[in-house]
Every structure is written in structure tokens, then in C-alpha cells.
Coordinates of C-alpha atoms and ligand atoms in Angstrom, one line a residue:
X1 CA 0.0 0.2 0.1
X2 CA 1.3 3.5 -1.3
X3 CA 2.4 6.1 1.9
X4 CA 2.6 3.2 4.5
X5 CA 5.6 4.6 6.2
X6 CA 6.9 3.0 9.6
X7 CA 8.4 6.1 11.1
X8 CA 8.8 6.6 14.7
X9 CA 5.3 7.0 15.9
X10 CA 3.6 4.6 14.4
X11 CA 5.9 2.4 15.9
X12 CA 5.1 3.7 19.5
X13 CA 1.1 3.1 18.2
X14 CA 1.7 -0.8 17.8
X15 CA 3.4 -0.9 21.1
X16 CA 0.8 0.8 22.8
X17 CA -2.2 -1.7 21.6
X18 CA 0.6 -4.1 22.5
X19 CA 0.8 -3.5 26.3
X20 CA -3.3 -3.7 26.6
X21 CA -3.0 -7.6 25.2
X22 CA -0.4 -7.8 27.1
X23 CA -2.0 -6.7 30.3
X24 CA -5.8 -6.8 30.3
X25 CA -6.6 -6.1 33.8
X26 CA -5.1 -3.1 34.4
X27 CA -7.1 -1.3 31.1
X28 CA -10.9 -2.7 32.2
X29 CA -10.4 -4.9 35.6
X30 CA -10.6 -8.2 34.5
X31 CA -11.1 -10.8 31.4
X32 CA -13.8 -12.5 32.9
X33 CA -17.4 -10.9 32.4
X34 CA -17.2 -7.7 34.1
X35 CA -14.6 -7.0 31.9
X36 CA -16.3 -8.5 29.2
X37 CA -18.6 -5.9 29.4
X38 CA -16.9 -2.9 30.3
X39 CA -16.1 -3.5 26.2
X40 CA -19.8 -2.4 25.4
X41 CA -19.4 0.7 28.5
X42 CA -16.2 1.3 27.1
X43 CA -18.0 2.2 23.4
X44 CA -21.1 3.7 24.3
X45 CA -19.8 6.5 26.8
X46 CA -18.0 7.9 23.8
X47 CA -21.9 7.9 22.1
X48 CA -22.8 9.7 25.8
X49 CA -20.1 11.9 25.5
X50 CA -21.6 13.1 22.2
X51 CA -24.8 13.2 23.8
X52 CA -23.0 16.0 27.0
X53 CA -21.9 17.7 24.1
X54 CA -25.0 18.4 22.5
X55 CA -25.4 16.5 19.9
X56 CA -26.7 13.5 20.3
X57 CA -30.5 12.0 21.4
X58 CA -30.1 8.3 20.3
X59 CA -27.9 5.5 21.4
X60 CA -28.4 1.5 20.0
X61 CA -26.8 -1.1 21.8
X62 CA -27.4 -4.7 20.1
X63 CA -25.8 -8.1 20.9
X64 CA -25.8 -10.1 17.9
X65 CA -26.2 -13.7 17.6
X66 CA -22.9 -14.2 15.7
X67 CA -21.2 -13.0 19.6
X68 CA -20.4 -9.5 18.4
X69 CA -22.5 -6.0 19.6
X70 CA -23.1 -3.0 18.0
X71 CA -23.0 0.5 19.3
X72 CA -24.8 3.0 17.3
X73 CA -25.3 6.7 18.0
X74 CA -26.8 9.8 16.1
X75 CA -24.3 12.1 16.7
X76 CA -22.0 14.6 14.5
X77 CA -19.8 11.3 13.5
X78 CA -16.0 11.0 14.5
X79 CA -14.0 13.4 12.9
X80 CA -12.5 11.3 9.0
X81 CA -9.9 14.7 8.7
X82 CA -6.4 13.5 8.5
X83 CA -5.0 14.8 12.0
X84 CA -2.4 16.7 11.9
X85 CA 0.2 15.6 14.4
X86 CA -0.6 11.3 13.1
X87 CA -0.8 12.1 9.7
X88 CA -4.1 9.7 9.6
X89 CA -7.6 10.4 9.8
X90 CA -8.6 11.1 13.4
X91 CA -10.8 8.2 13.4
X92 CA -7.6 5.9 13.0
X93 CA -6.3 7.7 15.7
X94 CA -9.2 7.1 18.4
X95 CA -9.0 3.3 17.5
X96 CA -5.1 2.8 17.4
X97 CA -3.4 5.4 19.8
X98 CA -3.9 4.3 23.5
X99 CA -5.4 7.3 25.9
X100 CA -6.6 9.4 23.0
X101 CA -10.1 10.7 23.9
X102 CA -12.8 13.2 22.8
X103 CA -10.5 16.0 21.7
X104 CA -10.2 17.7 18.5
X105 CA -9.2 21.5 18.6
X106 CA -10.5 23.9 20.5
X107 CA -13.7 22.4 21.6
X108 CA -13.1 19.1 23.8
X109 CA -15.4 17.8 26.4
X110 CA -16.3 19.2 29.9
X111 CA -18.0 15.6 31.0
X112 CA -16.3 12.8 30.2
X113 CA -16.9 9.2 31.2
X114 CA -15.7 5.7 31.4
X115 CA -14.8 4.0 34.4
X116 CA -11.0 3.4 33.5
X117 CA -11.0 6.3 31.3
X118 CA -9.2 3.7 28.3
X119 CA -11.4 4.5 25.3
X120 CA -11.7 2.9 22.1
X121 CA -8.9 2.0 21.5
X122 CA -8.6 -0.6 24.2
X123 CA -12.2 -1.9 23.0
X124 CA -10.1 -2.2 19.5
X125 CA -7.3 -4.1 21.0
X126 CA -9.1 -6.8 22.9
X127 CA -11.3 -7.5 19.7
X128 CA -10.6 -9.9 17.3
X129 CA -11.9 -7.4 14.6
X130 CA -13.6 -4.0 15.5
X131 CA -15.5 -1.9 12.9
X132 CA -16.0 1.6 12.5
X133 CA -19.2 3.1 10.7
X134 CA -19.0 7.1 9.9
X135 CA -21.9 9.1 8.3
X136 CA -21.3 12.9 8.1
X137 CA -21.3 15.1 5.4
X138 CA -24.0 13.0 3.2
X139 CA -20.7 10.2 2.7
X140 CA -20.8 6.9 4.6
X141 CA -16.8 5.2 5.7
X142 CA -15.9 2.8 7.2
X143 CA -12.7 0.5 8.7
X144 CA -11.4 -2.8 10.3
X145 CA -9.4 -3.8 12.8
X146 CA -8.4 -6.4 13.3
X147 CA -6.8 -6.8 17.2
X148 CA -6.0 -3.6 17.0
X149 CA -4.1 -3.3 13.5
X150 CA -6.0 -1.5 10.9
X151 CA -6.1 -4.3 8.3
X152 CA -7.1 -1.4 5.4
X153 CA -7.4 2.6 4.9
X154 CA -10.8 4.4 6.2
X155 CA -12.8 4.1 3.0
X156 CA -16.2 5.5 1.2
X157 CA -18.5 2.8 0.8
X158 CA -21.6 4.8 0.2
X159 CA -23.8 8.2 0.7
X160 CA -26.8 9.5 2.8
X161 CA -28.5 12.3 2.9
X162 CA -26.5 14.9 4.5
X163 CA -28.6 15.3 7.7
X164 CA -28.0 12.0 8.6
X165 CA -25.1 11.5 11.0
X166 CA -24.3 9.4 13.3
X167 CA -21.4 6.7 14.5
X168 CA -21.8 2.4 14.4
X169 CA -19.0 0.7 15.6
X170 CA -19.2 -3.5 15.8
X171 CA -16.7 -5.5 17.0
X172 CA -16.2 -8.9 18.7
X173 CA -14.5 -9.7 21.4
X174 CA -11.1 -12.1 21.5
X175 CA -11.1 -15.1 22.8
X176 CA -7.3 -15.2 23.0
X177 CA -7.9 -12.3 25.6
X178 CA -11.4 -13.2 27.5
X179 CA -12.2 -16.0 30.0
X180 CA -15.5 -15.6 28.4
X181 CA -17.2 -13.8 25.4
X182 CA -20.6 -14.1 26.5
X183 CA -22.3 -10.8 26.9
X184 CA -24.4 -10.8 30.6
X185 CA -27.4 -8.5 29.5
X186 CA -28.6 -8.2 32.6
X187 CA -25.7 -6.2 33.7
X188 CA -25.3 -4.2 30.5
X189 CA -29.5 -3.4 31.0
X190 CA -28.9 -2.6 34.3
X191 CA -25.9 0.0 33.2
X192 CA -27.9 1.7 29.9
X193 CA -30.5 2.6 32.4
X194 CA -28.9 4.2 34.9
X195 CA -27.4 6.1 32.3
X196 CA -30.8 6.8 30.9
X197 CA -31.6 8.1 34.7
X198 CA -28.5 10.1 34.4
X199 CA -28.6 11.9 31.0
X200 CA -32.7 12.6 30.3
X201 CA -32.5 13.8 27.4
X202 CA -31.2 10.8 26.3
X203 CA -32.9 7.6 24.7
X204 CA -31.1 4.5 24.6
X205 CA -32.5 1.4 22.8
X206 CA -30.9 -2.4 23.8
X207 CA -31.8 -5.4 21.8
X208 CA -30.5 -8.5 22.0
X209 CA -30.2 -10.6 19.5
X210 CA -29.5 -13.7 20.5
X211 CA -30.7 -16.8 19.7
X212 CA -33.6 -17.9 22.7
X213 CA -32.5 -14.0 24.6
X214 CA -34.6 -12.4 22.3
X215 CA -35.6 -8.8 23.9
X216 CA -36.0 -5.3 23.1
X217 CA -35.8 -2.3 25.4
X218 CA -35.8 1.4 25.5
X219 CA -34.5 3.3 28.5
X220 CA -35.6 6.9 28.4
X221 CA -36.1 8.9 31.6
X222 CA -37.4 11.8 31.4
X223 CA -38.1 12.9 34.9
X224 CA -33.9 11.8 35.5
X225 CA -33.1 12.0 38.9
X226 CA -36.5 12.4 40.0
X227 CA -37.3 9.1 38.0
X228 CA -34.2 7.3 39.8
X229 CA -35.0 8.1 43.2
X230 CA -38.6 6.8 42.6
X231 CA -37.9 3.7 41.0
X232 CA -35.1 3.2 43.9
X233 CA -38.0 3.4 45.9
X234 CA -40.9 0.8 44.5
X235 CA -42.6 -1.3 46.9
X236 CA -41.0 0.9 50.1
X237 CA -43.0 2.8 52.2
X238 CA -42.3 6.6 51.5
X239 CA -42.9 9.5 54.0
X240 CA -42.5 12.2 52.0
X241 CA -42.6 13.8 48.6
X242 CA -38.8 13.5 46.2
X243 CA -37.0 16.6 47.3
X244 CA -34.9 17.7 43.7
X245 CA -32.5 20.8 43.3
X246 CA -29.4 21.4 40.5
X247 CA -27.4 23.8 40.6
X248 CA -24.4 25.4 39.4
X249 CA -21.6 27.2 40.7
X250 CA -18.3 28.0 39.9
X251 CA -18.5 25.9 37.0
X252 CA -19.4 23.1 39.1
X253 CA -22.8 21.6 38.6
X254 CA -24.9 19.7 41.5
X255 CA -28.1 17.7 40.6
X256 CA -29.6 16.0 44.1
X257 CA -32.5 14.3 44.3
X258 CA -33.7 12.3 47.9
X259 CA -36.7 11.2 49.5
X260 CA -37.3 9.1 52.6
X261 CA -38.2 6.2 53.4
X262 CA -39.8 4.3 56.7
X263 CA -36.4 2.2 57.0
X264 CA -33.7 2.0 58.9
X265 CA -30.4 2.3 56.5
X266 CA -30.0 4.7 54.0
X267 CA -28.9 4.4 49.9
X268 CA -27.2 7.1 48.8
X269 CA -25.9 6.6 45.1
X270 CA -23.5 9.2 43.9
X271 CA -22.3 9.6 41.0
X272 CA -19.6 12.1 38.9
X273 CA -19.6 13.0 35.6
X274 CA -21.5 9.7 34.8
X275 CA -19.6 7.8 36.8
X276 CA -21.0 5.7 39.5
X277 CA -18.2 6.1 42.5
X278 CA -18.5 3.0 44.8
X279 CA -16.7 4.3 47.5
X280 CA -18.3 7.6 47.9
X281 CA -16.4 10.6 47.6
X282 CA -16.2 14.5 48.9
X283 CA -19.4 15.1 47.2
X284 CA -21.0 12.2 49.2
X285 CA -19.4 13.1 52.0
X286 CA -20.2 17.6 51.4
X287 CA -23.6 17.0 50.7
X288 CA -24.2 14.7 54.1
X289 CA -22.2 17.4 56.6
X290 CA -23.7 20.2 55.3
X291 CA -27.6 18.6 54.8
X292 CA -27.1 17.8 58.4
X293 CA -26.2 21.0 59.7
X294 CA -29.0 22.3 57.7
X295 CA -32.1 19.8 59.2
X296 CA -30.4 21.0 62.7
X297 CA -30.9 24.4 62.2
X298 CA -34.3 24.3 61.1
X299 CA -35.0 22.1 63.9
X300 CA -33.2 24.4 66.4
X301 CA -35.4 27.3 65.0
X302 CA -38.4 25.0 64.8
X303 CA -37.7 24.4 68.4
X304 CA -38.4 20.2 68.1
Ligands
TSJ401 F1 -15.3 4.9 20.9 C1 -16.0 5.4 20.1 F2 -14.7 6.1 19.3 F3 -15.8 3.8 18.9 C2 -17.5 5.8 19.7 C3 -17.4 7.1 19.4 C4 -17.9 4.8 19.5 C5 -19.7 5.2 19.2 C6 -20.7 4.7 19.1 C7 -19.7 6.6 19.0 C8 -19.0 8.0 18.9 C9 -18.7 8.8 18.7 C10 -17.6 10.0 18.9 N1 -19.7 9.5 18.3 N2 -19.2 10.5 18.4 C11 -18.3 11.2 18.3 N3 -17.7 12.4 18.2 C12 -17.0 13.0 17.7 O1 -15.8 11.8 18.0 C13 -16.6 14.1 17.6 C14 -17.1 14.6 16.1 C15 -17.3 16.1 15.7 C16 -16.2 16.6 17.0 C17 -15.9 18.6 16.4 O2 -15.1 18.9 17.2 O3 -16.5 18.7 15.1 C18 -15.8 16.4 17.6 C19 -15.6 14.9 18.6 C20 -15.2 14.4 19.1

């Protein structure tokens, strides 16, 4: 192929993805079912980022019968222009350079998720094959990779309407890497539902096409956190309405919903930039401290 030069920068790119295949656990946590499902979240989180940037309203997550997963969005499409430093299309950088994130030019995303934050190149490195299809500016473009390496250049494979834009990624997890290669739909559905509660303007369509497991469900929670609290408290005896507030200060946005129930155990879920913070954190501690102060002050003022 013409123009395929192996200079220093492309060598370091290959080394980067080899490192991912050598120590996959370092990048996705494990090579069991959890790590396997994580591949889907890593790709889908990129589409959620596109939603946060204001350009994507719908994401489809499909488990196909051949063991692949497809994630599709209706965003702007991953940029296909030549990346000034790498000299290859930006989309190829996204899939072949470790840690390349959603930052092209001045824009960039303020809020970006991902439990391990490693992105599409890690999923690519750990897939037997991966294909990306991009609709942008009236063209349909496609590129294929095998175990992290492009098998050809980004190619235009067709045309589409100009306003029809988006990204579709399909991948087959590598059975040389993963102990189990069967995605677990219950975990995936629950994670996607959580994402829908946290992003009220986003509709997420999940479909399992695997024979014997066929199902389709859409997660679209227009009431956001309020709906999350409401659904968490189904079957419990609630003792007040849901309290809800959202405020921005110094570039930090805080959103809270809570409701008292007639139980002894509290259940506080914390998230930071769309990521569930299992171990709590200063956002949780800060809320609880101030909340206690305010309730005490209120009770003192009322003399109760
Ligand atoms: F993970 C991934 F890269 F494979 C992936 C990315 C997978 C999926 C399903 C979607 C995406 C993705 C990326 N959707 N939308 C985007 N958007 C961009 O990458 C993008 C588009 C335009 C501009 C711009 O400044 O014009 C910037 C970005 C980051």
C-alpha cells in the first residue's frame, strides 16, 4: 500500500496496543464477564459524551447472534479528517492510539466518563475484529481492524442524506483474551438504564438478538434523577415527596434528588461526571455534612 511508512510515531502506536493485549486487566479491570461487559460501556460512553456535547439524542446497543456487539449513535460522527500530528484520519487515531480521547481542536468535552477512561483503542486492541462506520457530510465511511490493527484505510462505502450523521461500532471480543465471551445482558441493561436516568434527554435502545434471549427495551427517563429515586423506592413506604435541586457554581454543577422512606438503612448513590462512585467521595461527604447542619438548624429554629 502506498504511503505506509513506519516512522517512530507509528511504532509507538503499535507498542501501545500490544501493552493492552499483554495486560488487559490493567485497562478493563478483568478478563472475566465484568471486563467483557466493560468493552460495551467503554464504546457507549463515547456516544454518551457526544450527547453531553449536545449532538446526540439516541444510542442503540445491540447484542448480535454472532457474539458481536453493535453500538450506534446519531451524533456528528467521529471526525474523519487527517489528524495534523498523526497524519492519518482522526478516527484511526481514536482506535489505534492509546488514551486518545474526544478532543479535537478547541472544543473538547468538559464532562467525560469511562470507569477506566481508556477509550476505544483498548476495545479495539482486545477485539478479534472491529468495524467503525461513520455517516458525515453525506458520505458513509468504514474502516476495519483486527486485534487493534487496521486491515485497510478508511474508505467511503456509500452516500447518505446530509443530515443523516452518526457513528456505528461493531466488535467481536477476542477469545484469546477473555475467559468468557458471552455478554451478560442483565448487567448491561442495568448500566444502560442508569445512564438513561443520569441523562434525561437521551434515549437508549437495547436489543438482544441472540437466539433464545431475544428482547428489546428502550431506556428514556425524561424525569432524570427524580425518576431514579422514584424507581429505587418502589415497594417502600415513602414518608415525603421527592426533594430535587440542581445548581451550578464556579463551573461545577450539582444535582440532587432524595426521599425519606420508613426504613433504618440509608441508600445513597453518588455519581461524578456520569460515573458511579462506589466508595463515596467528597461530593457525598460534603452533601451529608451540609444536609445535617441545615436539618439541625431548621429543627433548632422551630424548637423541635
Ligand atoms: F468509541 C468510539 F470511538 F468508538 C465511539 C465514538 C463509538 C461510538 C458509538 C460513538 C462515538 C462518537 C464520537 N460519537 N460521536 C463522536 N463524536 C466525535 O468524536 C466528535 C465529532 C465532532 C467533533 C467536532 O469538534 O467537530 C468532535 C468530536 C469529538
